[in-house]
């Protein structure tokens, strides 16, 4: 069985897509030498990232401050 479950992980993310992006970015950080935030019994970076997300150690925020300019009418 996959731990943590997808239902638990989706409590921490907006959607499956957001979850995949956050997990991939965290897994890359782990491969590049970041410190593990969980004691999950695995050495796979994606599994570690998912456990960290499920335990609430990793979070994310969208950059909502990006403003688009109104089109200029000519």
JSON list of C-alpha atoms in Angstrom, two decimals:
[
{"chain": "A", "resi": 1, "resn": "UNK", "atom": "CA", "xyz": [0.00, 0.00, 0.00]},
{"chain": "A", "resi": 2, "resn": "UNK", "atom": "CA", "xyz": [1.22, 3.49, -0.83]},
{"chain": "A", "resi": 3, "resn": "UNK", "atom": "CA", "xyz": [1.82, 5.66, 2.21]},
{"chain": "A", "resi": 4, "resn": "UNK", "atom": "CA", "xyz": [0.57, 8.32, 2.68]},
{"chain": "A", "resi": 5, "resn": "UNK", "atom": "CA", "xyz": [-2.69, 7.83, 0.80]},
{"chain": "A", "resi": 6, "resn": "UNK", "atom": "CA", "xyz": [-3.71, 10.15, -2.00]},
{"chain": "A", "resi": 7, "resn": "UNK", "atom": "CA", "xyz": [-6.68, 11.29, 0.10]},
{"chain": "A", "resi": 8, "resn": "UNK", "atom": "CA", "xyz": [-4.34, 12.44, 2.90]},
{"chain": "A", "resi": 9, "resn": "UNK", "atom": "CA", "xyz": [-2.04, 14.15, 0.41]},
{"chain": "A", "resi": 10, "resn": "UNK", "atom": "CA", "xyz": [-4.90, 16.02, -1.25]},
{"chain": "A", "resi": 11, "resn": "UNK", "atom": "CA", "xyz": [-5.75, 17.58, 2.13]},
{"chain": "A", "resi": 12, "resn": "UNK", "atom": "CA", "xyz": [-2.41, 19.39, 1.80]},
{"chain": "A", "resi": 13, "resn": "UNK", "atom": "CA", "xyz": [-2.76, 20.38, -1.88]},
{"chain": "A", "resi": 14, "resn": "UNK", "atom": "CA", "xyz": [-5.32, 22.03, -4.14]},
{"chain": "A", "resi": 15, "resn": "UNK", "atom": "CA", "xyz": [-5.25, 19.35, -6.81]},
{"chain": "A", "resi": 16, "resn": "UNK", "atom": "CA", "xyz": [-3.35, 16.33, -8.03]},
{"chain": "A", "resi": 17, "resn": "UNK", "atom": "CA", "xyz": [-1.45, 18.60, -10.42]},
{"chain": "A", "resi": 18, "resn": "UNK", "atom": "CA", "xyz": [-0.30, 20.90, -7.62]},
{"chain": "A", "resi": 19, "resn": "UNK", "atom": "CA", "xyz": [0.66, 17.88, -5.56]},
{"chain": "A", "resi": 20, "resn": "UNK", "atom": "CA", "xyz": [2.76, 16.47, -8.41]},
{"chain": "A", "resi": 21, "resn": "UNK", "atom": "CA", "xyz": [4.56, 19.79, -8.95]},
{"chain": "A", "resi": 22, "resn": "UNK", "atom": "CA", "xyz": [5.32, 20.28, -5.24]},
{"chain": "A", "resi": 23, "resn": "UNK", "atom": "CA", "xyz": [6.49, 16.68, -4.85]},
{"chain": "A", "resi": 24, "resn": "UNK", "atom": "CA", "xyz": [8.73, 16.93, -7.91]},
{"chain": "A", "resi": 25, "resn": "UNK", "atom": "CA", "xyz": [10.32, 20.17, -6.73]},
{"chain": "A", "resi": 26, "resn": "UNK", "atom": "CA", "xyz": [10.90, 18.80, -3.23]},
{"chain": "A", "resi": 27, "resn": "UNK", "atom": "CA", "xyz": [12.32, 15.54, -4.64]},
{"chain": "A", "resi": 28, "resn": "UNK", "atom": "CA", "xyz": [14.77, 17.58, -6.73]},
{"chain": "A", "resi": 29, "resn": "UNK", "atom": "CA", "xyz": [15.83, 19.48, -3.61]},
{"chain": "A", "resi": 30, "resn": "UNK", "atom": "CA", "xyz": [16.44, 16.17, -1.83]},
{"chain": "A", "resi": 31, "resn": "UNK", "atom": "CA", "xyz": [18.51, 14.83, -4.73]},
{"chain": "A", "resi": 32, "resn": "UNK", "atom": "CA", "xyz": [20.54, 18.05, -4.64]},
{"chain": "A", "resi": 33, "resn": "UNK", "atom": "CA", "xyz": [21.35, 17.48, -0.96]},
{"chain": "A", "resi": 34, "resn": "UNK", "atom": "CA", "xyz": [18.55, 19.07, 1.08]},
{"chain": "A", "resi": 35, "resn": "UNK", "atom": "CA", "xyz": [18.00, 17.75, 4.60]},
{"chain": "A", "resi": 36, "resn": "UNK", "atom": "CA", "xyz": [15.21, 15.20, 5.03]},
{"chain": "A", "resi": 37, "resn": "UNK", "atom": "CA", "xyz": [12.30, 16.39, 7.15]},
{"chain": "A", "resi": 38, "resn": "UNK", "atom": "CA", "xyz": [10.91, 12.92, 7.85]},
{"chain": "A", "resi": 39, "resn": "UNK", "atom": "CA", "xyz": [12.19, 9.57, 9.01]},
{"chain": "A", "resi": 40, "resn": "UNK", "atom": "CA", "xyz": [10.29, 7.58, 6.37]},
{"chain": "A", "resi": 41, "resn": "UNK", "atom": "CA", "xyz": [11.84, 4.14, 5.81]},
{"chain": "A", "resi": 42, "resn": "UNK", "atom": "CA", "xyz": [12.79, 4.71, 2.18]},
{"chain": "A", "resi": 43, "resn": "UNK", "atom": "CA", "xyz": [15.66, 6.18, 0.19]},
{"chain": "A", "resi": 44, "resn": "UNK", "atom": "CA", "xyz": [13.60, 7.20, -2.85]},
{"chain": "A", "resi": 45, "resn": "UNK", "atom": "CA", "xyz": [13.42, 10.98, -3.16]},
{"chain": "A", "resi": 46, "resn": "UNK", "atom": "CA", "xyz": [9.84, 11.12, -4.48]},
{"chain": "A", "resi": 47, "resn": "UNK", "atom": "CA", "xyz": [8.58, 8.85, -1.69]},
{"chain": "A", "resi": 48, "resn": "UNK", "atom": "CA", "xyz": [10.38, 10.97, 0.89]},
{"chain": "A", "resi": 49, "resn": "UNK", "atom": "CA", "xyz": [8.89, 14.14, -0.62]},
{"chain": "A", "resi": 50, "resn": "UNK", "atom": "CA", "xyz": [5.37, 12.68, -0.52]},
{"chain": "A", "resi": 51, "resn": "UNK", "atom": "CA", "xyz": [5.82, 11.63, 3.11]},
{"chain": "A", "resi": 52, "resn": "UNK", "atom": "CA", "xyz": [7.03, 15.13, 3.99]},
{"chain": "A", "resi": 53, "resn": "UNK", "atom": "CA", "xyz": [4.00, 16.66, 2.28]},
{"chain": "A", "resi": 54, "resn": "UNK", "atom": "CA", "xyz": [1.63, 14.23, 4.00]},
{"chain": "A", "resi": 55, "resn": "UNK", "atom": "CA", "xyz": [3.14, 15.04, 7.39]},
{"chain": "A", "resi": 56, "resn": "UNK", "atom": "CA", "xyz": [2.75, 18.77, 6.75]},
{"chain": "A", "resi": 57, "resn": "UNK", "atom": "CA", "xyz": [6.47, 19.58, 6.66]},
{"chain": "A", "resi": 58, "resn": "UNK", "atom": "CA", "xyz": [6.31, 20.94, 3.10]},
{"chain": "A", "resi": 59, "resn": "UNK", "atom": "CA", "xyz": [3.84, 23.53, 1.90]},
{"chain": "A", "resi": 60, "resn": "UNK", "atom": "CA", "xyz": [3.49, 25.87, -1.06]},
{"chain": "A", "resi": 61, "resn": "UNK", "atom": "CA", "xyz": [1.80, 29.07, -2.12]},
{"chain": "A", "resi": 62, "resn": "UNK", "atom": "CA", "xyz": [0.86, 30.42, -5.49]},
{"chain": "A", "resi": 63, "resn": "UNK", "atom": "CA", "xyz": [2.23, 33.79, -6.48]},
{"chain": "A", "resi": 64, "resn": "UNK", "atom": "CA", "xyz": [-1.03, 35.72, -6.61]},
{"chain": "A", "resi": 65, "resn": "UNK", "atom": "CA", "xyz": [0.78, 39.06, -6.66]},
{"chain": "A", "resi": 66, "resn": "UNK", "atom": "CA", "xyz": [1.47, 38.79, -10.37]},
{"chain": "A", "resi": 67, "resn": "UNK", "atom": "CA", "xyz": [-0.52, 41.52, -12.06]},
{"chain": "A", "resi": 68, "resn": "UNK", "atom": "CA", "xyz": [-1.36, 41.63, -15.70]},
{"chain": "A", "resi": 69, "resn": "UNK", "atom": "CA", "xyz": [-1.72, 44.90, -17.50]},
{"chain": "A", "resi": 70, "resn": "UNK", "atom": "CA", "xyz": [-4.93, 45.79, -19.19]},
{"chain": "A", "resi": 71, "resn": "UNK", "atom": "CA", "xyz": [-4.69, 45.71, -22.98]},
{"chain": "A", "resi": 72, "resn": "UNK", "atom": "CA", "xyz": [-4.13, 49.09, -24.50]},
{"chain": "A", "resi": 73, "resn": "UNK", "atom": "CA", "xyz": [-6.94, 50.12, -26.77]},
{"chain": "A", "resi": 74, "resn": "UNK", "atom": "CA", "xyz": [-5.96, 52.04, -29.87]}
]
